[in-house]
Coordinates of C-alpha atoms and ligand atoms in Angstrom, one line a residue:
M1 CA -79.3 36.2 -144.5
T2 CA -81.3 38.8 -146.3
R3 CA -80.8 39.0 -150.0
S4 CA -78.8 42.2 -150.0
E5 CA -76.3 40.6 -147.6
H6 CA -75.4 37.8 -150.1
P7 CA -71.8 38.3 -151.3
W8 CA -71.7 39.6 -154.9
W9 CA -70.2 36.4 -156.3
T10 CA -73.3 34.3 -155.3
T11 CA -75.1 35.9 -158.3
S12 CA -72.1 36.0 -160.6
V13 CA -70.8 33.8 -163.5
V14 CA -67.1 33.4 -164.1
Y15 CA -65.5 32.8 -167.5
Q16 CA -62.1 31.1 -167.7
V17 CA -59.6 32.1 -170.3
Y18 CA -56.6 29.9 -171.1
P19 CA -54.5 32.7 -172.7
R20 CA -52.4 30.4 -174.9
S21 CA -55.5 29.2 -176.7
F22 CA -57.9 32.1 -176.7
A23 CA -56.8 34.8 -179.2
D24 CA -53.5 35.5 -180.9
S25 CA -53.0 39.2 -181.8
D26 CA -49.5 39.0 -183.3
G27 CA -49.6 35.9 -185.5
D28 CA -47.0 33.8 -183.6
G29 CA -49.5 31.0 -183.1
I30 CA -49.9 31.5 -179.3
G31 CA -52.7 33.5 -177.7
D32 CA -51.8 36.7 -175.9
L33 CA -53.2 39.5 -173.7
A34 CA -53.9 41.9 -176.5
G35 CA -55.9 39.1 -178.2
I36 CA -58.0 38.7 -175.0
T37 CA -58.6 42.5 -174.8
A38 CA -59.7 42.6 -178.4
R39 CA -62.3 39.8 -177.7
L40 CA -63.8 41.3 -174.5
D41 CA -66.9 42.2 -176.3
H42 CA -67.7 38.6 -176.8
L43 CA -67.6 38.0 -173.1
H44 CA -69.6 41.1 -172.4
R45 CA -72.3 39.9 -174.9
L46 CA -72.4 36.6 -173.1
G47 CA -73.0 38.5 -169.9
I48 CA -70.3 37.1 -167.6
D49 CA -69.2 39.0 -164.5
V50 CA -65.7 37.7 -163.9
L51 CA -62.8 36.6 -166.1
W52 CA -60.4 34.1 -164.6
L53 CA -57.1 34.3 -166.4
S54 CA -54.9 31.2 -166.4
P55 CA -51.2 32.0 -165.8
I56 CA -49.6 34.7 -167.9
Y57 CA -46.4 35.1 -165.8
P58 CA -42.9 34.5 -167.0
S59 CA -42.4 30.8 -167.3
P60 CA -40.3 28.2 -169.1
Q61 CA -43.7 26.8 -170.2
D62 CA -43.0 23.3 -169.1
D63 CA -46.6 23.1 -167.9
N64 CA -48.0 25.9 -170.0
G65 CA -47.3 28.6 -167.4
Y66 CA -48.2 26.7 -164.3
D67 CA -44.4 26.7 -163.7
I68 CA -43.7 30.3 -162.8
S69 CA -40.3 31.9 -162.8
D70 CA -41.4 35.4 -161.8
Y71 CA -44.6 36.1 -160.0
Q72 CA -44.7 39.8 -160.7
D73 CA -44.3 40.2 -164.4
V74 CA -45.8 39.0 -167.7
D75 CA -44.2 36.5 -170.1
P76 CA -43.2 38.2 -173.3
L77 CA -45.1 35.4 -175.0
F78 CA -48.3 36.9 -173.8
G79 CA -47.3 40.6 -173.8
S80 CA -46.2 43.0 -171.1
L81 CA -47.5 44.4 -167.8
A82 CA -48.8 47.4 -169.7
D83 CA -50.9 44.9 -171.8
L84 CA -52.2 43.4 -168.6
D85 CA -53.0 46.8 -167.2
E86 CA -54.9 47.6 -170.4
L87 CA -56.8 44.3 -170.2
I88 CA -57.8 45.0 -166.6
A89 CA -58.9 48.6 -167.5
Q90 CA -60.9 47.4 -170.5
A91 CA -62.5 44.6 -168.6
H92 CA -63.4 46.9 -165.7
A93 CA -64.9 49.4 -168.2
R94 CA -67.3 46.6 -169.2
G95 CA -68.1 45.7 -165.6
I96 CA -66.0 42.5 -165.7
K97 CA -63.7 41.7 -162.8
I98 CA -60.3 40.0 -163.3
V99 CA -59.2 37.0 -161.2
M100 CA -55.6 35.9 -161.5
D101 CA -54.3 32.3 -161.2
L102 CA -52.2 32.0 -158.1
V103 CA -49.8 29.1 -158.4
V104 CA -47.9 28.9 -155.1
N105 CA -47.7 25.2 -154.2
H106 CA -44.7 25.2 -156.5
T107 CA -42.5 27.6 -158.6
S108 CA -40.5 26.9 -161.7
D109 CA -37.1 25.4 -161.2
E110 CA -35.9 28.5 -163.0
H111 CA -37.5 30.9 -160.4
P112 CA -34.6 32.8 -158.7
W113 CA -35.8 31.4 -155.3
F114 CA -35.2 27.9 -156.5
V115 CA -32.0 28.8 -158.3
E116 CA -30.7 30.1 -155.0
S117 CA -32.1 27.2 -153.0
R118 CA -30.3 24.6 -155.1
S119 CA -27.0 26.6 -155.2
S120 CA -25.8 25.2 -151.9
T121 CA -27.1 23.3 -148.8
D122 CA -26.4 26.4 -146.6
N123 CA -28.0 29.0 -148.8
P124 CA -30.6 31.0 -146.9
K125 CA -33.3 29.9 -149.4
R126 CA -32.4 26.2 -149.1
D127 CA -35.3 25.7 -146.7
W128 CA -37.8 27.4 -149.1
Y129 CA -38.2 24.1 -150.9
W130 CA -38.4 20.4 -149.8
W131 CA -34.9 19.1 -149.8
R132 CA -34.3 15.6 -148.4
P133 CA -31.4 13.0 -148.4
A134 CA -31.7 9.7 -150.1
R135 CA -33.5 6.8 -148.4
P136 CA -31.1 5.4 -145.8
G137 CA -29.1 2.5 -147.1
T138 CA -29.5 3.4 -150.8
T139 CA -27.2 5.0 -153.3
P140 CA -28.4 8.6 -154.2
G141 CA -29.6 8.8 -157.8
E142 CA -30.4 5.0 -158.0
P143 CA -34.0 4.0 -158.7
G144 CA -35.7 3.4 -155.3
A145 CA -33.4 5.8 -153.4
E146 CA -36.0 8.6 -153.4
P147 CA -36.8 9.8 -149.9
T148 CA -40.4 8.5 -150.2
N149 CA -42.1 6.4 -152.8
W150 CA -44.6 9.1 -154.0
G151 CA -45.4 9.3 -157.6
S152 CA -45.7 12.7 -159.4
F153 CA -48.9 13.7 -161.1
F154 CA -47.0 13.8 -164.4
S155 CA -45.6 10.2 -164.1
G156 CA -42.4 9.0 -162.5
P157 CA -41.2 9.7 -159.0
A158 CA -42.1 13.0 -157.1
W159 CA -38.5 13.5 -156.1
E160 CA -35.6 14.7 -158.3
H161 CA -32.1 13.9 -157.5
D162 CA -29.7 16.9 -157.5
E163 CA -26.2 15.8 -158.5
A164 CA -24.5 18.8 -157.0
S165 CA -25.7 18.4 -153.4
G166 CA -26.6 14.7 -153.6
E167 CA -30.1 15.6 -152.1
Y168 CA -33.5 15.3 -153.6
Y169 CA -36.2 18.0 -154.0
L170 CA -39.9 17.3 -154.0
H171 CA -42.0 18.1 -157.1
L172 CA -45.6 16.8 -157.0
F173 CA -45.9 17.9 -160.6
S174 CA -43.1 18.0 -163.2
R175 CA -39.5 18.1 -162.2
K176 CA -39.5 21.7 -163.3
Q177 CA -42.1 22.5 -160.7
P178 CA -40.4 22.2 -157.3
D179 CA -42.8 22.4 -154.3
L180 CA -42.4 25.4 -152.0
N181 CA -42.0 24.8 -148.3
W182 CA -44.9 26.6 -146.6
E183 CA -43.6 25.6 -143.2
N184 CA -41.1 28.4 -143.6
P185 CA -42.7 31.7 -142.6
E186 CA -40.5 33.7 -145.0
V187 CA -42.0 31.8 -147.9
R188 CA -45.5 32.7 -146.7
R189 CA -44.6 36.3 -146.2
A190 CA -43.1 36.6 -149.7
I191 CA -46.3 35.1 -151.2
H192 CA -48.6 37.4 -149.2
R193 CA -46.5 40.5 -150.4
M194 CA -46.8 39.3 -154.0
M195 CA -50.6 38.9 -153.7
R196 CA -51.0 42.4 -152.2
W197 CA -48.9 43.8 -155.1
W198 CA -51.5 42.3 -157.5
L199 CA -54.4 43.7 -155.6
D200 CA -52.8 47.1 -155.7
R201 CA -52.5 46.7 -159.4
G202 CA -56.3 46.3 -159.7
V203 CA -57.0 42.6 -159.8
D204 CA -60.1 41.3 -158.2
G205 CA -59.1 38.0 -156.7
F206 CA -57.3 34.7 -157.1
R207 CA -58.0 31.2 -158.3
M208 CA -55.6 29.2 -156.1
D209 CA -53.9 26.3 -157.9
V210 CA -53.9 23.0 -156.0
I211 CA -54.0 25.1 -152.8
N212 CA -54.9 22.1 -150.6
M213 CA -51.4 20.7 -151.3
I214 CA -49.4 23.4 -149.6
S215 CA -49.4 21.8 -146.1
K216 CA -47.5 18.5 -146.0
E217 CA -47.6 16.0 -143.1
L218 CA -44.1 15.7 -141.6
P219 CA -41.9 13.8 -141.9
P220 CA -42.8 12.8 -145.4
R221 CA -43.5 9.0 -145.4
D222 CA -44.1 6.3 -147.9
G223 CA -47.6 6.0 -149.4
V224 CA -49.4 2.8 -150.1
V225 CA -48.5 1.0 -153.3
P226 CA -51.8 -0.5 -154.4
T227 CA -50.2 -3.5 -156.0
A228 CA -48.5 -5.3 -153.1
E229 CA -47.2 -5.3 -149.5
H230 CA -43.8 -3.6 -149.7
D231 CA -41.0 -2.0 -147.8
G232 CA -41.5 1.4 -149.3
V233 CA -39.1 0.9 -152.2
V234 CA -41.1 0.8 -155.5
P235 CA -40.1 -2.4 -157.3
P236 CA -39.0 -1.8 -160.9
G237 CA -42.1 -1.6 -163.2
A238 CA -44.5 -1.0 -160.4
I239 CA -46.5 2.1 -159.9
H240 CA -45.6 4.6 -157.2
G241 CA -47.0 5.0 -153.7
D242 CA -49.9 7.3 -153.0
G243 CA -48.6 10.4 -151.2
G244 CA -52.0 12.0 -151.2
P245 CA -52.8 11.3 -147.5
F246 CA -49.6 13.2 -146.6
F247 CA -50.2 16.3 -148.7
L248 CA -54.0 16.7 -149.5
C249 CA -55.5 19.0 -146.9
G250 CA -52.5 18.5 -144.6
P251 CA -52.3 19.5 -140.9
R252 CA -51.7 23.2 -141.3
I253 CA -53.9 23.9 -144.4
H254 CA -56.6 25.8 -142.6
E255 CA -54.1 27.8 -140.7
F256 CA -52.2 28.8 -143.8
L257 CA -55.4 29.8 -145.6
A258 CA -56.7 31.8 -142.7
E259 CA -53.3 33.5 -142.4
M260 CA -53.4 34.4 -146.1
H261 CA -56.9 35.8 -145.7
A262 CA -55.8 37.9 -142.8
E263 CA -52.7 39.2 -144.5
V264 CA -54.1 39.8 -148.0
V265 CA -57.9 39.6 -148.3
A266 CA -59.1 41.1 -145.0
G267 CA -60.8 44.4 -145.5
H268 CA -61.4 43.8 -149.2
E269 CA -63.9 40.9 -148.9
A270 CA -66.7 42.9 -150.4
T271 CA -65.0 43.2 -153.7
L272 CA -62.7 40.2 -154.1
L273 CA -63.2 36.6 -155.1
T274 CA -61.1 33.7 -153.8
V275 CA -61.5 30.1 -155.1
G276 CA -59.3 27.3 -154.0
E277 CA -58.6 24.4 -156.4
M278 CA -58.6 21.3 -154.2
P279 CA -58.2 17.8 -155.6
G280 CA -59.5 15.2 -153.3
V281 CA -61.4 17.6 -151.0
T282 CA -64.4 16.2 -149.2
V283 CA -67.7 17.9 -148.6
E284 CA -66.8 18.0 -144.8
E285 CA -63.5 19.8 -145.5
A286 CA -65.1 22.1 -148.0
Q287 CA -67.6 23.2 -145.4
L288 CA -64.7 24.3 -143.3
F289 CA -62.8 26.0 -146.1
T290 CA -65.9 28.0 -147.3
D291 CA -67.6 28.8 -144.0
P292 CA -67.6 32.6 -144.0
E293 CA -67.0 32.7 -140.3
R294 CA -63.6 31.0 -140.7
H295 CA -62.3 33.5 -143.3
E296 CA -60.4 31.1 -145.5
V297 CA -61.7 31.1 -149.1
D298 CA -65.0 31.9 -150.7
M299 CA -65.4 28.6 -152.6
V300 CA -63.5 25.6 -153.7
F301 CA -63.2 23.5 -156.9
Q302 CA -63.9 19.9 -155.9
F303 CA -63.2 17.0 -158.2
E304 CA -65.7 14.3 -157.3
H305 CA -68.1 14.9 -160.2
V306 CA -65.4 14.9 -162.8
G307 CA -64.2 11.5 -161.5
V308 CA -67.5 9.7 -162.0
D309 CA -66.4 8.3 -165.4
Q310 CA -63.0 7.1 -164.1
G311 CA -61.8 3.8 -162.6
D312 CA -58.4 3.4 -161.0
S313 CA -56.9 6.4 -162.7
K314 CA -58.0 9.2 -165.0
W315 CA -56.9 7.0 -168.0
D316 CA -59.2 4.2 -167.0
V317 CA -62.3 5.6 -168.8
L318 CA -65.7 4.4 -167.8
P319 CA -69.1 5.3 -169.3
L320 CA -71.1 7.9 -167.4
R321 CA -73.4 6.6 -164.7
L322 CA -75.9 9.3 -164.3
T323 CA -77.1 8.1 -160.9
V324 CA -73.5 8.4 -159.6
L325 CA -73.2 11.9 -160.9
K326 CA -76.5 12.9 -159.3
E327 CA -75.5 11.3 -156.0
S328 CA -72.3 13.3 -156.0
L329 CA -73.6 16.7 -157.0
G330 CA -76.6 16.3 -154.8
R331 CA -74.5 15.6 -151.8
W332 CA -72.4 18.7 -152.4
Q333 CA -75.6 20.8 -152.8
E334 CA -76.8 19.5 -149.5
G335 CA -73.4 19.7 -147.7
L336 CA -72.9 23.4 -148.5
A337 CA -76.6 24.4 -148.1
K338 CA -76.4 26.0 -144.7
S339 CA -73.0 27.6 -144.8
G340 CA -70.3 27.7 -147.4
W341 CA -70.7 27.8 -151.2
N342 CA -70.3 25.6 -154.2
S343 CA -68.5 26.4 -157.4
L344 CA -70.1 24.7 -160.4
Y345 CA -68.1 23.5 -163.4
W346 CA -68.0 20.9 -166.1
N347 CA -65.0 22.2 -167.9
N348 CA -61.6 23.9 -167.4
H349 CA -58.2 23.6 -169.0
D350 CA -57.6 20.2 -167.3
Q351 CA -60.8 18.5 -168.3
P352 CA -62.0 17.1 -171.6
R353 CA -64.9 18.9 -173.3
V354 CA -68.2 18.1 -171.5
V355 CA -70.3 17.7 -174.6
S356 CA -68.0 14.9 -175.7
R357 CA -67.8 13.5 -172.2
F358 CA -71.3 13.5 -170.8
G359 CA -73.3 14.6 -173.8
D360 CA -73.5 13.6 -177.5
D361 CA -71.0 15.5 -179.6
D362 CA -72.3 14.1 -182.8
E363 CA -76.0 14.2 -183.8
H364 CA -77.2 16.0 -180.7
R365 CA -74.2 18.3 -180.1
V366 CA -76.2 21.5 -179.9
R367 CA -79.1 20.1 -177.8
S368 CA -76.9 18.2 -175.4
A369 CA -74.5 21.1 -174.9
K370 CA -77.5 23.2 -174.0
L371 CA -78.8 20.5 -171.6
L372 CA -75.5 20.3 -169.8
G373 CA -75.3 24.1 -169.4
T374 CA -78.9 24.2 -168.1
V375 CA -78.4 21.5 -165.5
L376 CA -75.2 23.0 -164.2
H377 CA -76.4 26.6 -164.1
L378 CA -79.6 25.7 -162.3
H379 CA -77.7 24.3 -159.4
R380 CA -76.9 26.5 -156.4
G381 CA -73.4 27.9 -156.6
T382 CA -71.2 30.1 -158.8
P383 CA -71.0 28.7 -162.4
Y384 CA -67.8 28.7 -164.3
V385 CA -67.8 28.7 -168.1
Y386 CA -64.6 27.6 -169.8
Q387 CA -63.7 29.2 -173.1
G388 CA -65.6 27.5 -176.0
E389 CA -68.0 25.8 -173.7
E390 CA -70.5 28.5 -174.6
L391 CA -70.1 27.3 -178.2
G392 CA -70.5 23.6 -177.5
M393 CA -66.8 23.0 -178.5
T394 CA -65.9 19.3 -178.6
N395 CA -62.9 17.1 -177.9
A396 CA -60.4 17.0 -180.8
P397 CA -59.8 14.2 -183.2
F398 CA -56.1 13.7 -182.2
A399 CA -54.7 11.1 -184.6
A400 CA -51.3 10.3 -183.1
I401 CA -49.2 11.0 -180.1
D402 CA -47.4 13.8 -182.0
D403 CA -50.7 15.8 -182.0
F404 CA -50.6 16.1 -178.2
R405 CA -48.7 18.9 -176.4
D406 CA -49.6 18.5 -172.8
I407 CA -46.8 17.3 -170.5
E408 CA -49.2 15.1 -168.5
S409 CA -50.4 13.3 -171.7
V410 CA -47.0 13.0 -173.4
N411 CA -45.3 11.7 -170.2
H412 CA -48.2 9.3 -169.5
F413 CA -47.9 7.8 -173.1
R414 CA -44.2 7.4 -172.8
H415 CA -44.3 5.8 -169.3
A416 CA -47.3 3.5 -170.0
V417 CA -45.8 2.2 -173.3
E418 CA -42.4 1.7 -171.6
L419 CA -44.2 -0.4 -169.0
G420 CA -45.7 -2.5 -171.8
A421 CA -49.1 -1.0 -172.5
D422 CA -50.6 -1.2 -176.0
P423 CA -50.0 2.2 -177.6
D424 CA -53.4 2.2 -179.3
Q425 CA -55.1 1.7 -176.0
V426 CA -53.1 4.4 -174.4
L427 CA -54.0 6.7 -177.3
A428 CA -57.7 5.9 -176.9
A429 CA -57.6 6.9 -173.3
L430 CA -55.7 10.2 -174.2
R431 CA -58.4 11.0 -176.8
A432 CA -61.1 10.8 -174.2
M433 CA -59.3 12.3 -171.2
S434 CA -56.3 14.4 -172.3
R435 CA -56.2 18.0 -171.1
D436 CA -55.3 19.0 -174.7
N437 CA -59.0 18.5 -175.6
A438 CA -59.6 21.7 -173.7
R439 CA -56.6 23.5 -175.1
T440 CA -57.2 23.5 -178.9
P441 CA -57.7 27.0 -180.1
M442 CA -60.9 28.9 -179.4
Q443 CA -63.1 28.7 -182.5
W444 CA -63.9 32.3 -183.5
D445 CA -64.8 31.8 -187.2
A446 CA -64.6 29.4 -190.1
S447 CA -61.3 30.6 -191.5
P448 CA -58.2 28.3 -191.6
G449 CA -56.8 29.5 -188.2
A450 CA -60.4 29.6 -186.8
G451 CA -59.9 33.4 -186.2
F452 CA -57.5 32.4 -183.4
T453 CA -54.3 33.1 -185.4
T454 CA -53.1 34.1 -188.8
G455 CA -49.9 32.0 -188.1
T456 CA -49.4 28.4 -187.3
P457 CA -51.3 27.5 -184.1
W458 CA -49.2 25.9 -181.3
I459 CA -51.7 23.0 -181.2
G460 CA -54.0 21.9 -184.0
V461 CA -57.3 23.7 -184.6
N462 CA -60.3 21.4 -184.3
P463 CA -61.5 20.8 -187.9
N464 CA -65.1 21.2 -186.8
H465 CA -64.5 25.0 -186.4
V466 CA -66.0 25.4 -189.9
E467 CA -69.4 24.7 -188.2
V468 CA -68.7 25.3 -184.5
N469 CA -67.6 28.9 -184.1
A470 CA -68.5 32.1 -182.4
E471 CA -69.3 34.1 -185.5
A472 CA -71.9 31.6 -186.6
E473 CA -73.4 31.1 -183.1
V474 CA -73.7 34.8 -182.3
A475 CA -75.7 35.2 -185.5
D476 CA -78.0 32.3 -184.7
P477 CA -80.5 32.9 -181.9
D478 CA -80.9 29.1 -181.4
S479 CA -77.2 28.5 -180.8
V480 CA -75.5 27.2 -177.7
F481 CA -74.0 30.6 -177.3
H482 CA -77.4 32.3 -176.9
H483 CA -78.6 29.5 -174.6
Y484 CA -75.7 30.2 -172.3
R485 CA -76.4 33.9 -172.5
R486 CA -80.0 33.3 -171.4
L487 CA -78.8 31.0 -168.6
I488 CA -76.6 33.8 -167.3
E489 CA -79.4 36.4 -167.7
L490 CA -81.8 34.1 -165.8
R491 CA -79.4 33.9 -162.8
R492 CA -79.6 37.7 -162.6
A493 CA -83.3 38.0 -163.2
E494 CA -84.6 35.1 -161.0
P495 CA -83.3 35.2 -157.4
A496 CA -84.3 31.5 -156.8
V497 CA -81.6 30.5 -159.3
A498 CA -78.8 32.0 -157.1
H499 CA -80.3 31.6 -153.7
G500 CA -83.1 29.0 -153.7
D501 CA -82.7 25.8 -151.8
F502 CA -82.1 22.6 -153.7
T503 CA -84.0 19.2 -153.8
M504 CA -82.8 16.4 -156.0
L505 CA -85.6 14.3 -157.5
L506 CA -85.6 10.8 -159.1
E507 CA -82.2 9.9 -157.6
D508 CA -82.4 6.4 -159.0
D509 CA -83.5 7.3 -162.5
P510 CA -80.7 6.3 -164.9
V511 CA -81.4 8.9 -167.6
V512 CA -83.5 11.8 -166.1
Y513 CA -81.8 14.5 -164.1
A514 CA -84.5 16.5 -162.2
F515 CA -84.4 18.8 -159.2
T516 CA -86.3 21.8 -157.7
R517 CA -85.2 25.0 -156.3
R518 CA -87.3 27.1 -153.9
L519 CA -87.0 30.6 -152.6
D520 CA -89.9 32.1 -150.6
D521 CA -93.0 31.3 -152.7
V522 CA -91.1 30.7 -155.9
E523 CA -90.3 27.2 -157.1
L524 CA -88.3 26.1 -160.1
L525 CA -88.2 22.7 -161.7
T526 CA -85.3 21.6 -163.9
V527 CA -85.8 18.3 -165.8
A528 CA -83.4 16.9 -168.3
N529 CA -83.2 13.7 -170.4
F530 CA -79.5 12.5 -170.5
S531 CA -80.2 10.1 -173.4
G532 CA -80.7 9.8 -177.1
E533 CA -84.2 8.3 -176.6
P534 CA -87.4 10.1 -175.7
V535 CA -88.5 9.6 -172.1
R536 CA -91.5 10.3 -170.0
P537 CA -90.0 11.5 -166.7
D538 CA -91.6 10.3 -163.5
V539 CA -91.4 13.6 -161.7
P540 CA -94.0 13.8 -158.9
G541 CA -96.8 16.3 -159.8
L542 CA -95.5 16.7 -163.4
D543 CA -98.9 17.4 -164.7
G544 CA -99.1 20.5 -162.5
W545 CA -95.7 21.7 -163.7
L546 CA -96.6 21.3 -167.3
G547 CA -99.0 24.3 -166.9
A548 CA -96.4 26.4 -165.2
E549 CA -94.3 29.1 -166.9
L550 CA -91.6 27.5 -169.1
L551 CA -88.5 29.7 -168.4
L552 CA -86.1 27.9 -170.7
G553 CA -85.9 24.9 -172.9
N554 CA -83.8 23.4 -175.7
V555 CA -86.5 22.0 -178.0
P556 CA -88.8 24.6 -179.6
D557 CA -92.5 24.2 -178.8
S558 CA -92.1 21.2 -176.7
T559 CA -94.5 21.3 -173.8
G560 CA -96.0 17.8 -173.4
P561 CA -95.2 15.1 -170.7
E562 CA -92.5 13.5 -172.8
L563 CA -89.0 14.8 -173.1
A564 CA -87.3 14.4 -176.5
E565 CA -83.7 13.2 -176.9
W566 CA -81.4 15.3 -174.8
E567 CA -84.3 17.7 -173.9
A568 CA -84.0 20.0 -170.9
R569 CA -86.7 22.3 -169.5
V570 CA -86.8 24.8 -166.6
Y571 CA -90.3 25.7 -165.2
R572 CA -91.2 28.3 -162.7
R573 CA -94.3 28.6 -160.5
S574 CA -95.3 30.7 -157.6
T575 CA -97.0 29.0 -154.7
G576 CA -97.9 32.3 -153.0
Ligands
NOJ1 C1 -53.6 22.4 -161.5 C2 -53.7 23.1 -162.8 O1 -55.0 23.4 -163.1 C3 -53.0 22.3 -163.8 O2 -53.2 22.8 -165.1 C4 -51.5 22.2 -163.5 O3 -50.9 21.4 -164.3 C5 -51.3 21.8 -162.0 N1 -52.3 22.4 -161.1 C6 -50.0 22.1 -161.6 O4 -49.8 23.5 -161.4

C-alpha cells in the first residue's frame, strides 16, 4: 500500500468524551453538550482528529446512558438535537470529526420497542428481544428457574422474570438493558435505518458498544460454573455459569457486521470511522473483523492488555507483570501487521486511570503519565485518549460505598457482601478497579467544582484537582498535556509512527519496555523504564542509538546509557 492509500484514521488520534463528566454549562452538576462545545478549543489545542461521544440519547440513566430509550434524540439532561448539531458544526469547523456511540446489543427496558415487546406474547415486537420460558420442571420466578444459568455483567442472573407473561427476557447487562434479537431481520433493518439517519445528520462514524455480543448461539444453553459439576441450576450462593462461549463472537457475527457495512457504511468508507468494542475477542478473530477486504469494521477494541492485572475476575486485582503486558501487546502488533488495524488505549470510561494502574500516581505521577502515553502512542494503530488522560488524572480516593455511583460497582458490592465477603476487601478492589475512577469530573481548574460545574457534581471531584488541572497544565510547557500534544504532533510529522513495522525488544525484561519501528530507511526506538529505580537497558546496539536524534523524552537533558525512574525516550535514525 502506498502512503496516500492509507485510510485517514491510520494517522489520526481519537479523544473520548464521557459527557456526564466533561463540562457542565448549566450548573445542574451533570455535564452537557453545550459544555463540550465550549471546551472544543482544549481538544483543538491538543491536536486530536476525532471526538468519540459516549451516549447522549434519551435514557433512564440506569447505566449512565448505555441504556437507550430513543435512538434518535438527545436526553434533556445533555441538551437538545440543536445543541448536538451545534457541537457537530463547531467540531467540524476545527477539523474534528464526531463519532457516536452505537449501543445496539440492547436497549433500555423503557424503549418503546421493549414496552411493546413485553406487552403480550403475540405482539409483533415480541420477537425483537430474547423471551424464553422457565427451565423445564421449575416454577417461574423461583431462583434457578432461569432459562440458562448465565450471569449478567452487573451481578445476578442474566434473565429477568416477567410476571405478566411468566416468561423471562435476556439482559447481559442490567435488568433495564434487555438484549435485542438480531436474528430478527426487522431489528437489523430498524438499526440500519437509524444509523443512516445519524450519518445524514453529519456524524462521522460509530463506536459500537459490545458489538461482538449481538449474535447468540442457539438455543441458549447453560455455561460452565467454575466451582463444580452441576446440572445447570446454579446452587444458592454459587456464582453463575459463563455464557460467554454462546454470545461472544457468535455464529452470525461476521454476517451481521458485513450486512451493517453494506447497508450503512458502503460508499462512505473514505470519510467514516467504525470501531467495534469486543470483549474477549482474539487476535485471530480481530484479523477477520478488520481485514479491509471483508468490509466489517475498521478496528476493534480488544481487552487482553487491560486484563493483565486481573485474576479470576476484574475484582481480583494483581500487580502488573510487565512481561505479560508486552507479550500481549506485542502479539496484537504482530497479528494485525499484514492486514487489519489496532486501536490503542489505556483508558476509557470503563477502566481505572492508567497512571494509578500501571504507573506511579504519587511521586512520579507526571513522569509516569508521560511514559505511558509515549509507549502507547508509539505502537502501530490508532491511539485513543480518554478525557483527563492528557492531564495525568488519577484514580479517586473513594472513602465509602456511598461515594460510588456506577451500577456495576454498587451491585458488585451488594452481591459480594451478601455472599459473605469482607466489605473492606470489596471496597479495596473497587478503589482499584471501579469504573467510577474514570468518571470523576474533568479537572479544568483549581476552583471548588474543578471548573466542571458551578453546582453540586453528580460524583465527587477528585481533591487533587487543585494541582492536576487543565489550566495549570496548558500554562506549563513541561506538563503531561504538552507531552500528549507533542505525541500527537509526532504521529503527524513522522510517517514511521503511523505506518512503520513493529519489533518488540527485551521481551523478558521485567522493567524495560523497548521496541523499534521501521519505515523505509527510517528507524525509531522507544525505550521506557517501568520502575521507580534507575536502570541500564540492555537494548542491542544502544550505544549507536544514544548518538541518534532524540525525538521525545520525559527527563530533561537525559542522554546517557542509564534511564532514570520512569524515564522514556524515543530516538530516530535514518539508515539510508
Ligand atoms: C460497554 C460500555 O463501554 C459500558 O460502559 C456499558 O456498561 C456496557 N457496554 C453496556 O452497554
